[in-house]
Amino acid sequence: MSNMETALKEAMSVEGSVGVAIVDYSSGLALGTLGSTKELDLNVAAAGNTDVVRAKMRTMEMLNLHNETIEDILITLTSQYHIIRPLTRHTSKGIFLYLALDRSRANLALARHRMKQIEENLEV
């Protein structure tokens, strides 16, 4: 099993997970997805969240926050949490993890912690 498959399965084991994607934000393409439902098209989410990551990167550049890195970006919806976590390893630059959670079943702090652990072990 590839490292990417393992990461996707680990993310889906987080309580409340609805779907997960590993995304190349230079192209907006999902490199891998797991758990898509009718309500959540992970390929559309990958492309849309690419714009979010790019916008935040540009904003940080304009603010001269060159010594800062994004740990994660949290989008809170009425019934879901969406966590975007850019990978920080030199070999994984330009990639982010995206996890959608059912808000009623998820523990946000635990999900963020698990995403950090998954990122630390993931090499793309």
mmCIF file of N, CA and C in Angstrom:
data_model
loop_
_atom_site.group_PDB
_atom_site.id
_atom_site.type_symbol
_atom_site.label_atom_id
_atom_site.label_comp_id
_atom_site.label_asym_id
_atom_site.label_seq_id
_atom_site.Cartn_x
_atom_site.Cartn_y
_atom_site.Cartn_z
ATOM 1 N N MET A 1 0.852 -1.185 0.000
ATOM 2 C CA MET A 1 0.000 0.000 0.000
ATOM 3 C C MET A 1 0.892 1.241 0.000
ATOM 4 N N SER A 2 0.555 2.217 -0.827
ATOM 5 C CA SER A 2 1.379 3.422 -0.909
ATOM 6 C C SER A 2 1.179 4.302 0.313
ATOM 7 N N ASN A 3 2.139 5.182 0.510
ATOM 8 C CA ASN A 3 2.088 6.134 1.601
ATOM 9 C C ASN A 3 0.833 6.997 1.497
ATOM 10 N N MET A 4 0.454 7.355 0.271
ATOM 11 C CA MET A 4 -0.720 8.189 0.052
ATOM 12 C C MET A 4 -2.000 7.442 0.444
ATOM 13 N N GLU A 5 -2.103 6.192 0.046
ATOM 14 C CA GLU A 5 -3.271 5.379 0.424
ATOM 15 C C GLU A 5 -3.402 5.267 1.932
ATOM 16 N N THR A 6 -2.276 5.037 2.592
ATOM 17 C CA THR A 6 -2.264 4.926 4.053
ATOM 18 C C THR A 6 -2.748 6.228 4.678
ATOM 19 N N ALA A 7 -2.248 7.348 4.194
ATOM 20 C CA ALA A 7 -2.648 8.655 4.725
ATOM 21 C C ALA A 7 -4.142 8.887 4.547
ATOM 22 N N LEU A 8 -4.674 8.544 3.371
ATOM 23 C CA LEU A 8 -6.107 8.718 3.121
ATOM 24 C C LEU A 8 -6.935 7.866 4.072
ATOM 25 N N LYS A 9 -6.542 6.616 4.269
ATOM 26 C CA LYS A 9 -7.274 5.719 5.176
ATOM 27 C C LYS A 9 -7.190 6.196 6.617
ATOM 28 N N GLU A 10 -6.018 6.683 7.032
ATOM 29 C CA GLU A 10 -5.873 7.205 8.390
ATOM 30 C C GLU A 10 -6.766 8.425 8.600
ATOM 31 N N ALA A 11 -6.831 9.303 7.612
ATOM 32 C CA ALA A 11 -7.680 10.491 7.726
ATOM 33 C C ALA A 11 -9.154 10.101 7.803
ATOM 34 N N MET A 12 -9.548 9.098 7.031
ATOM 35 C CA MET A 12 -10.948 8.657 7.070
ATOM 36 C C MET A 12 -11.300 7.967 8.388
ATOM 37 N N SER A 13 -10.282 7.529 9.148
ATOM 38 C CA SER A 13 -10.556 6.895 10.439
ATOM 39 C C SER A 13 -10.802 7.925 11.540
ATOM 40 N N VAL A 14 -10.580 9.198 11.249
ATOM 41 C CA VAL A 14 -10.871 10.258 12.216
ATOM 42 C C VAL A 14 -12.385 10.320 12.400
ATOM 43 N N GLU A 15 -12.826 10.347 13.639
ATOM 44 C CA GLU A 15 -14.259 10.373 13.942
ATOM 45 C C GLU A 15 -14.945 11.536 13.230
ATOM 46 N N GLY A 16 -16.006 11.230 12.496
ATOM 47 C CA GLY A 16 -16.787 12.239 11.794
ATOM 48 C C GLY A 16 -16.334 12.516 10.369
ATOM 49 N N SER A 17 -15.282 11.841 9.908
ATOM 50 C CA SER A 17 -14.781 12.092 8.548
ATOM 51 C C SER A 17 -15.827 11.771 7.502
ATOM 52 N N VAL A 18 -15.944 12.668 6.531
ATOM 53 C CA VAL A 18 -16.860 12.500 5.411
ATOM 54 C C VAL A 18 -16.068 12.232 4.137
ATOM 55 N N GLY A 19 -14.936 12.916 4.002
ATOM 56 C CA GLY A 19 -14.102 12.738 2.824
ATOM 57 C C GLY A 19 -12.748 13.377 3.032
ATOM 58 N N VAL A 20 -11.768 12.867 2.290
ATOM 59 C CA VAL A 20 -10.403 13.378 2.387
ATOM 60 C C VAL A 20 -9.787 13.405 0.993
ATOM 61 N N ALA A 21 -8.902 14.373 0.786
ATOM 62 C CA ALA A 21 -8.186 14.462 -0.491
ATOM 63 C C ALA A 21 -6.764 14.936 -0.234
ATOM 64 N N ILE A 22 -5.868 14.483 -1.085
ATOM 65 C CA ILE A 22 -4.513 15.005 -1.133
ATOM 66 C C ILE A 22 -4.448 15.761 -2.458
ATOM 67 N N VAL A 23 -4.103 17.056 -2.379
ATOM 68 C CA VAL A 23 -4.280 17.947 -3.514
ATOM 69 C C VAL A 23 -2.982 18.669 -3.880
ATOM 70 N N ASP A 24 -2.728 18.754 -5.163
ATOM 71 C CA ASP A 24 -1.620 19.544 -5.702
ATOM 72 C C ASP A 24 -2.178 20.940 -5.971
ATOM 73 N N TYR A 25 -1.748 21.941 -5.178
ATOM 74 C CA TYR A 25 -2.360 23.256 -5.360
ATOM 75 C C TYR A 25 -1.738 24.080 -6.477
ATOM 76 N N SER A 26 -0.745 23.565 -7.155
ATOM 77 C CA SER A 26 -0.277 24.263 -8.348
ATOM 78 C C SER A 26 -1.213 23.975 -9.526
ATOM 79 N N SER A 27 -1.790 22.776 -9.540
ATOM 80 C CA SER A 27 -2.704 22.411 -10.623
ATOM 81 C C SER A 27 -4.173 22.376 -10.192
ATOM 82 N N GLY A 28 -4.415 22.215 -8.893
ATOM 83 C CA GLY A 28 -5.780 22.088 -8.395
ATOM 84 C C GLY A 28 -6.328 20.677 -8.488
ATOM 85 N N LEU A 29 -5.479 19.727 -8.890
ATOM 86 C CA LEU A 29 -5.924 18.342 -9.056
ATOM 87 C C LEU A 29 -5.757 17.534 -7.782
ATOM 88 N N ALA A 30 -6.740 16.689 -7.514
ATOM 89 C CA ALA A 30 -6.642 15.755 -6.393
ATOM 90 C C ALA A 30 -5.731 14.604 -6.809
ATOM 91 N N LEU A 31 -4.692 14.354 -6.023
ATOM 92 C CA LEU A 31 -3.783 13.242 -6.287
ATOM 93 C C LEU A 31 -4.360 11.938 -5.753
ATOM 94 N N GLY A 32 -5.240 12.073 -4.763
ATOM 95 C CA GLY A 32 -5.918 10.914 -4.184
ATOM 96 C C GLY A 32 -7.101 11.382 -3.374
ATOM 97 N N THR A 33 -8.176 10.593 -3.370
ATOM 98 C CA THR A 33 -9.376 10.923 -2.598
ATOM 99 C C THR A 33 -9.925 9.650 -1.977
ATOM 100 N N LEU A 34 -10.708 9.840 -0.937
ATOM 101 C CA LEU A 34 -11.377 8.717 -0.297
ATOM 102 C C LEU A 34 -12.620 9.244 0.412
ATOM 103 N N GLY A 35 -13.734 8.538 0.226
ATOM 104 C CA GLY A 35 -14.942 8.835 0.975
ATOM 105 C C GLY A 35 -15.899 9.819 0.355
ATOM 106 N N SER A 36 -15.818 10.059 -0.921
ATOM 107 C CA SER A 36 -16.725 11.007 -1.553
ATOM 108 C C SER A 36 -18.176 10.541 -1.444
ATOM 109 N N THR A 37 -19.067 11.483 -1.264
ATOM 110 C CA THR A 37 -20.503 11.193 -1.216
ATOM 111 C C THR A 37 -21.191 12.016 -2.303
ATOM 112 N N LYS A 38 -22.484 11.806 -2.469
ATOM 113 C CA LYS A 38 -23.246 12.600 -3.444
ATOM 114 C C LYS A 38 -23.193 14.082 -3.092
ATOM 115 N N GLU A 39 -23.200 14.389 -1.806
ATOM 116 C CA GLU A 39 -23.214 15.776 -1.360
ATOM 117 C C GLU A 39 -21.839 16.428 -1.414
ATOM 118 N N LEU A 40 -20.780 15.627 -1.470
ATOM 119 C CA LEU A 40 -19.428 16.177 -1.423
ATOM 120 C C LEU A 40 -18.576 15.562 -2.530
ATOM 121 N N ASP A 41 -18.422 16.307 -3.607
ATOM 122 C CA ASP A 41 -17.565 15.885 -4.715
ATOM 123 C C ASP A 41 -16.145 16.339 -4.371
ATOM 124 N N LEU A 42 -15.278 15.394 -4.045
ATOM 125 C CA LEU A 42 -13.940 15.733 -3.584
ATOM 126 C C LEU A 42 -13.073 16.360 -4.665
ATOM 127 N N ASN A 43 -13.341 16.066 -5.922
ATOM 128 C CA ASN A 43 -12.572 16.708 -6.991
ATOM 129 C C ASN A 43 -12.936 18.190 -7.115
ATOM 130 N N VAL A 44 -14.211 18.498 -6.956
ATOM 131 C CA VAL A 44 -14.651 19.902 -6.954
ATOM 132 C C VAL A 44 -14.092 20.614 -5.719
ATOM 133 N N ALA A 45 -14.140 19.942 -4.574
ATOM 134 C CA ALA A 45 -13.600 20.519 -3.340
ATOM 135 C C ALA A 45 -12.099 20.777 -3.470
ATOM 136 N N ALA A 46 -11.378 19.856 -4.101
ATOM 137 C CA ALA A 46 -9.932 20.024 -4.294
ATOM 138 C C ALA A 46 -9.645 21.275 -5.114
ATOM 139 N N ALA A 47 -10.341 21.429 -6.213
ATOM 140 C CA ALA A 47 -10.133 22.593 -7.079
ATOM 141 C C ALA A 47 -10.504 23.891 -6.356
ATOM 142 N N GLY A 48 -11.635 23.897 -5.680
ATOM 143 C CA GLY A 48 -12.079 25.098 -4.973
ATOM 144 C C GLY A 48 -11.167 25.476 -3.821
ATOM 145 N N ASN A 49 -10.717 24.493 -3.069
ATOM 146 C CA ASN A 49 -9.842 24.785 -1.931
ATOM 147 C C ASN A 49 -8.438 25.177 -2.376
ATOM 148 N N THR A 50 -8.077 24.825 -3.593
ATOM 149 C CA THR A 50 -6.814 25.302 -4.160
ATOM 150 C C THR A 50 -6.822 26.825 -4.211
ATOM 151 N N ASP A 51 -7.964 27.401 -4.600
ATOM 152 C CA ASP A 51 -8.076 28.863 -4.637
ATOM 153 C C ASP A 51 -7.912 29.465 -3.243
ATOM 154 N N VAL A 52 -8.450 28.794 -2.228
ATOM 155 C CA VAL A 52 -8.327 29.268 -0.844
ATOM 156 C C VAL A 52 -6.854 29.286 -0.431
ATOM 157 N N VAL A 53 -6.141 28.197 -0.692
ATOM 158 C CA VAL A 53 -4.730 28.103 -0.317
ATOM 159 C C VAL A 53 -3.910 29.148 -1.065
ATOM 160 N N ARG A 54 -4.126 29.265 -2.362
ATOM 161 C CA ARG A 54 -3.380 30.252 -3.146
ATOM 162 C C ARG A 54 -3.622 31.673 -2.637
ATOM 163 N N ALA A 55 -4.883 31.985 -2.314
ATOM 164 C CA ALA A 55 -5.217 33.330 -1.820
ATOM 165 C C ALA A 55 -4.506 33.608 -0.498
ATOM 166 N N LYS A 56 -4.475 32.636 0.385
ATOM 167 C CA LYS A 56 -3.818 32.833 1.677
ATOM 168 C C LYS A 56 -2.313 32.982 1.498
ATOM 169 N N MET A 57 -1.728 32.197 0.594
ATOM 170 C CA MET A 57 -0.290 32.309 0.325
ATOM 171 C C MET A 57 0.046 33.705 -0.216
ATOM 172 N N ARG A 58 -0.778 34.209 -1.152
ATOM 173 C CA ARG A 58 -0.556 35.551 -1.705
ATOM 174 C C ARG A 58 -0.686 36.616 -0.616
ATOM 175 N N THR A 59 -1.682 36.471 0.231
ATOM 176 C CA THR A 59 -1.899 37.439 1.303
ATOM 177 C C THR A 59 -0.717 37.456 2.268
ATOM 178 N N MET A 60 -0.220 36.278 2.614
ATOM 179 C CA MET A 60 0.941 36.211 3.503
ATOM 180 C C MET A 60 2.153 36.881 2.860
ATOM 181 N N GLU A 61 2.306 36.706 1.567
ATOM 182 C CA GLU A 61 3.416 37.339 0.844
ATOM 183 C C GLU A 61 3.270 38.864 0.864
ATOM 184 N N MET A 62 2.058 39.358 0.621
ATOM 185 C CA MET A 62 1.822 40.799 0.622
ATOM 186 C C MET A 62 2.053 41.408 2.008
ATOM 187 N N LEU A 63 1.808 40.618 3.045
ATOM 188 C CA LEU A 63 2.011 41.075 4.420
ATOM 189 C C LEU A 63 3.442 40.855 4.904
ATOM 190 N N ASN A 64 4.305 40.367 4.006
ATOM 191 C CA ASN A 64 5.708 40.073 4.345
ATOM 192 C C ASN A 64 5.842 39.098 5.509
ATOM 193 N N LEU A 65 4.990 38.098 5.532
ATOM 194 C CA LEU A 65 5.044 37.061 6.572
ATOM 195 C C LEU A 65 5.889 35.889 6.073
ATOM 196 N N HIS A 66 7.109 36.188 5.647
ATOM 197 C CA HIS A 66 7.979 35.195 5.017
ATOM 198 C C HIS A 66 8.463 34.121 5.982
ATOM 199 N N ASN A 67 8.483 34.418 7.276
ATOM 200 C CA ASN A 67 8.958 33.438 8.257
ATOM 201 C C ASN A 67 7.822 32.600 8.841
ATOM 202 N N GLU A 68 6.631 32.809 8.350
ATOM 203 C CA GLU A 68 5.456 32.086 8.840
ATOM 204 C C GLU A 68 5.073 30.976 7.870
ATOM 205 N N THR A 69 4.480 29.922 8.394
ATOM 206 C CA THR A 69 3.911 28.867 7.561
ATOM 207 C C THR A 69 2.476 28.620 8.028
ATOM 208 N N ILE A 70 1.660 28.183 7.109
ATOM 209 C CA ILE A 70 0.274 27.860 7.444
ATOM 210 C C ILE A 70 0.254 26.470 8.070
ATOM 211 N N GLU A 71 -0.250 26.375 9.297
ATOM 212 C CA GLU A 71 -0.438 25.061 9.913
ATOM 213 C C GLU A 71 -1.681 24.415 9.332
ATOM 214 N N ASP A 72 -2.783 25.137 9.409
ATOM 215 C CA ASP A 72 -4.008 24.668 8.771
ATOM 216 C C ASP A 72 -4.956 25.828 8.571
ATOM 217 N N ILE A 73 -5.912 25.600 7.702
ATOM 218 C CA ILE A 73 -6.970 26.563 7.436
ATOM 219 C C ILE A 73 -8.268 25.846 7.794
ATOM 220 N N LEU A 74 -9.078 26.479 8.629
ATOM 221 C CA LEU A 74 -10.329 25.878 9.073
ATOM 222 C C LEU A 74 -11.501 26.655 8.487
ATOM 223 N N ILE A 75 -12.401 25.921 7.844
ATOM 224 C CA ILE A 75 -13.637 26.510 7.336
ATOM 225 C C ILE A 75 -14.773 25.831 8.098
ATOM 226 N N THR A 76 -15.548 26.637 8.800
ATOM 227 C CA THR A 76 -16.638 26.125 9.621
ATOM 228 C C THR A 76 -17.954 26.392 8.912
ATOM 229 N N LEU A 77 -18.657 25.318 8.590
ATOM 230 C CA LEU A 77 -19.977 25.419 7.974
ATOM 231 C C LEU A 77 -21.021 25.045 9.018
ATOM 232 N N THR A 78 -22.280 25.188 8.681
ATOM 233 C CA THR A 78 -23.349 24.867 9.612
ATOM 234 C C THR A 78 -23.286 23.413 10.074
ATOM 235 N N SER A 79 -23.014 22.501 9.134
ATOM 236 C CA SER A 79 -23.031 21.080 9.501
ATOM 237 C C SER A 79 -21.689 20.381 9.295
ATOM 238 N N GLN A 80 -20.675 21.121 8.858
ATOM 239 C CA GLN A 80 -19.375 20.486 8.577
ATOM 240 C C GLN A 80 -18.225 21.375 8.993
ATOM 241 N N TYR A 81 -17.084 20.727 9.216
ATOM 242 C CA TYR A 81 -15.795 21.398 9.337
ATOM 243 C C TYR A 81 -14.977 20.969 8.130
ATOM 244 N N HIS A 82 -14.230 21.895 7.551
ATOM 245 C CA HIS A 82 -13.306 21.573 6.481
ATOM 246 C C HIS A 82 -11.925 22.035 6.940
ATOM 247 N N ILE A 83 -10.979 21.113 6.971
ATOM 248 C CA ILE A 83 -9.613 21.420 7.390
ATOM 249 C C ILE A 83 -8.693 21.277 6.182
ATOM 250 N N ILE A 84 -7.907 22.306 5.940
ATOM 251 C CA ILE A 84 -6.921 22.297 4.864
ATOM 252 C C ILE A 84 -5.559 22.411 5.529
ATOM 253 N N ARG A 85 -4.685 21.454 5.275
ATOM 254 C CA ARG A 85 -3.361 21.450 5.897
ATOM 255 C C ARG A 85 -2.276 21.325 4.835
ATOM 256 N N PRO A 86 -1.611 22.442 4.502
ATOM 257 C CA PRO A 86 -0.503 22.371 3.544
ATOM 258 C C PRO A 86 0.648 21.527 4.107
ATOM 259 N N LEU A 87 1.242 20.714 3.246
ATOM 260 C CA LEU A 87 2.381 19.901 3.669
ATOM 261 C C LEU A 87 3.620 20.785 3.683
ATOM 262 N N THR A 88 4.460 20.604 4.691
ATOM 263 C CA THR A 88 5.595 21.506 4.883
ATOM 264 C C THR A 88 6.941 20.896 4.518
ATOM 265 N N ARG A 89 6.992 19.590 4.300
ATOM 266 C CA ARG A 89 8.264 18.981 3.918
ATOM 267 C C ARG A 89 8.718 19.508 2.573
ATOM 268 N N HIS A 90 10.028 19.658 2.425
ATOM 269 C CA HIS A 90 10.594 20.178 1.178
ATOM 270 C C HIS A 90 10.137 19.348 -0.031
ATOM 271 N N THR A 91 10.068 18.041 0.134
ATOM 272 C CA THR A 91 9.680 17.164 -0.968
ATOM 273 C C THR A 91 8.178 17.197 -1.243
ATOM 274 N N SER A 92 7.406 17.784 -0.345
ATOM 275 C CA SER A 92 5.948 17.799 -0.499
ATOM 276 C C SER A 92 5.381 19.200 -0.683
ATOM 277 N N LYS A 93 6.220 20.176 -0.969
ATOM 278 C CA LYS A 93 5.741 21.553 -1.175
ATOM 279 C C LYS A 93 4.743 21.563 -2.332
ATOM 280 N N GLY A 94 3.711 22.386 -2.181
ATOM 281 C CA GLY A 94 2.712 22.494 -3.231
ATOM 282 C C GLY A 94 1.578 21.489 -3.087
ATOM 283 N N ILE A 95 1.565 20.772 -1.961
ATOM 284 C CA ILE A 95 0.532 19.750 -1.708
ATOM 285 C C ILE A 95 -0.196 20.110 -0.406
ATOM 286 N N PHE A 96 -1.505 19.859 -0.378
ATOM 287 C CA PHE A 96 -2.219 20.006 0.892
ATOM 288 C C PHE A 96 -3.158 18.832 1.125
ATOM 289 N N LEU A 97 -3.405 18.588 2.406
ATOM 290 C CA LEU A 97 -4.397 17.603 2.842
ATOM 291 C C LEU A 97 -5.703 18.357 3.065
ATOM 292 N N TYR A 98 -6.798 17.751 2.655
ATOM 293 C CA TYR A 98 -8.116 18.347 2.848
ATOM 294 C C TYR A 98 -8.994 17.300 3.510
ATOM 295 N N LEU A 99 -9.617 17.664 4.622
ATOM 296 C CA LEU A 99 -10.493 16.750 5.339
ATOM 297 C C LEU A 99 -11.814 17.429 5.625
ATOM 298 N N ALA A 100 -12.899 16.786 5.237
ATOM 299 C CA ALA A 100 -14.247 17.266 5.541
ATOM 300 C C ALA A 100 -14.815 16.399 6.651
ATOM 301 N N LEU A 101 -15.394 17.045 7.642
ATOM 302 C CA LEU A 101 -15.923 16.354 8.813
ATOM 303 C C LEU A 101 -17.386 16.705 9.044
ATOM 304 N N ASP A 102 -18.151 15.733 9.517
ATOM 305 C CA ASP A 102 -19.523 15.966 9.970
ATOM 306 C C ASP A 102 -19.409 16.631 11.341
ATOM 307 N N ARG A 103 -19.854 17.853 11.435
ATOM 308 C CA ARG A 103 -19.676 18.647 12.655
ATOM 309 C C ARG A 103 -20.324 18.012 13.888
ATOM 310 N N SER A 104 -21.424 17.314 13.699
ATOM 311 C CA SER A 104 -22.128 16.729 14.845
ATOM 312 C C SER A 104 -21.394 15.524 15.439
ATOM 313 N N ARG A 105 -20.484 14.921 14.662
ATOM 314 C CA ARG A 105 -19.777 13.728 15.148
ATOM 315 C C ARG A 105 -18.287 13.960 15.368
ATOM 316 N N ALA A 106 -17.776 15.114 14.964
ATOM 317 C CA ALA A 106 -16.332 15.336 14.969
ATOM 318 C C ALA A 106 -15.855 16.043 16.233
ATOM 319 N N ASN A 107 -14.629 15.726 16.620
ATOM 320 C CA ASN A 107 -13.915 16.457 17.653
ATOM 321 C C ASN A 107 -12.846 17.251 16.907
ATOM 322 N N LEU A 108 -13.047 18.551 16.783
ATOM 323 C CA LEU A 108 -12.182 19.385 15.953
ATOM 324 C C LEU A 108 -10.727 19.363 16.421
ATOM 325 N N ALA A 109 -10.501 19.462 17.708
ATOM 326 C CA ALA A 109 -9.128 19.459 18.222
ATOM 327 C C ALA A 109 -8.433 18.141 17.902
ATOM 328 N N LEU A 110 -9.132 17.045 18.091
ATOM 329 C CA LEU A 110 -8.553 15.732 17.793
ATOM 330 C C LEU A 110 -8.303 15.579 16.293
ATOM 331 N N ALA A 111 -9.209 16.061 15.474
ATOM 332 C CA ALA A 111 -9.040 15.972 14.016
ATOM 333 C C ALA A 111 -7.815 16.766 13.570
ATOM 334 N N ARG A 112 -7.639 17.953 14.108
ATOM 335 C CA ARG A 112 -6.460 18.765 13.757
ATOM 336 C C ARG A 112 -5.176 18.061 14.197
ATOM 337 N N HIS A 113 -5.207 17.468 15.357
ATOM 338 C CA HIS A 113 -4.040 16.724 15.859
ATOM 339 C C HIS A 113 -3.707 15.543 14.942
ATOM 340 N N ARG A 114 -4.719 14.803 14.537
ATOM 341 C CA ARG A 114 -4.502 13.649 13.645
ATOM 342 C C ARG A 114 -3.996 14.094 12.279
ATOM 343 N N MET A 115 -4.498 15.217 11.775
ATOM 344 C CA MET A 115 -4.022 15.733 10.493
ATOM 345 C C MET A 115 -2.534 16.080 10.575
ATOM 346 N N LYS A 116 -2.116 16.644 11.693
ATOM 347 C CA LYS A 116 -0.700 16.967 11.877
ATOM 348 C C LYS A 116 0.131 15.686 11.858
ATOM 349 N N GLN A 117 -0.333 14.652 12.552
ATOM 350 C CA GLN A 117 0.390 13.370 12.572
ATOM 351 C C GLN A 117 0.459 12.754 11.177
ATOM 352 N N ILE A 118 -0.635 12.788 10.456
ATOM 353 C CA ILE A 118 -0.672 12.228 9.104
ATOM 354 C C ILE A 118 0.288 12.991 8.210
ATOM 355 N N GLU A 119 0.283 14.305 8.316
ATOM 356 C CA GLU A 119 1.184 15.127 7.500
ATOM 357 C C GLU A 119 2.640 14.786 7.787
ATOM 358 N N GLU A 120 2.985 14.578 9.038
ATOM 359 C CA GLU A 120 4.362 14.275 9.415
ATOM 360 C C GLU A 120 4.863 12.975 8.797
ATOM 361 N N ASN A 121 3.957 12.033 8.553
ATOM 362 C CA ASN A 121 4.339 10.727 8.011
ATOM 363 C C ASN A 121 4.148 10.610 6.508
ATOM 364 N N LEU A 122 3.557 11.623 5.899
ATOM 365 C CA LEU A 122 3.226 11.553 4.482
ATOM 366 C C LEU A 122 4.335 12.158 3.633
ATOM 367 N N GLU A 123 4.776 11.393 2.639
ATOM 368 C CA GLU A 123 5.717 11.902 1.651
ATOM 369 C C GLU A 123 5.117 11.680 0.285
ATOM 370 N N VAL A 124 4.976 12.767 -0.452
ATOM 371 C CA VAL A 124 4.364 12.705 -1.775
ATOM 372 C C VAL A 124 5.428 12.991 -2.818
#
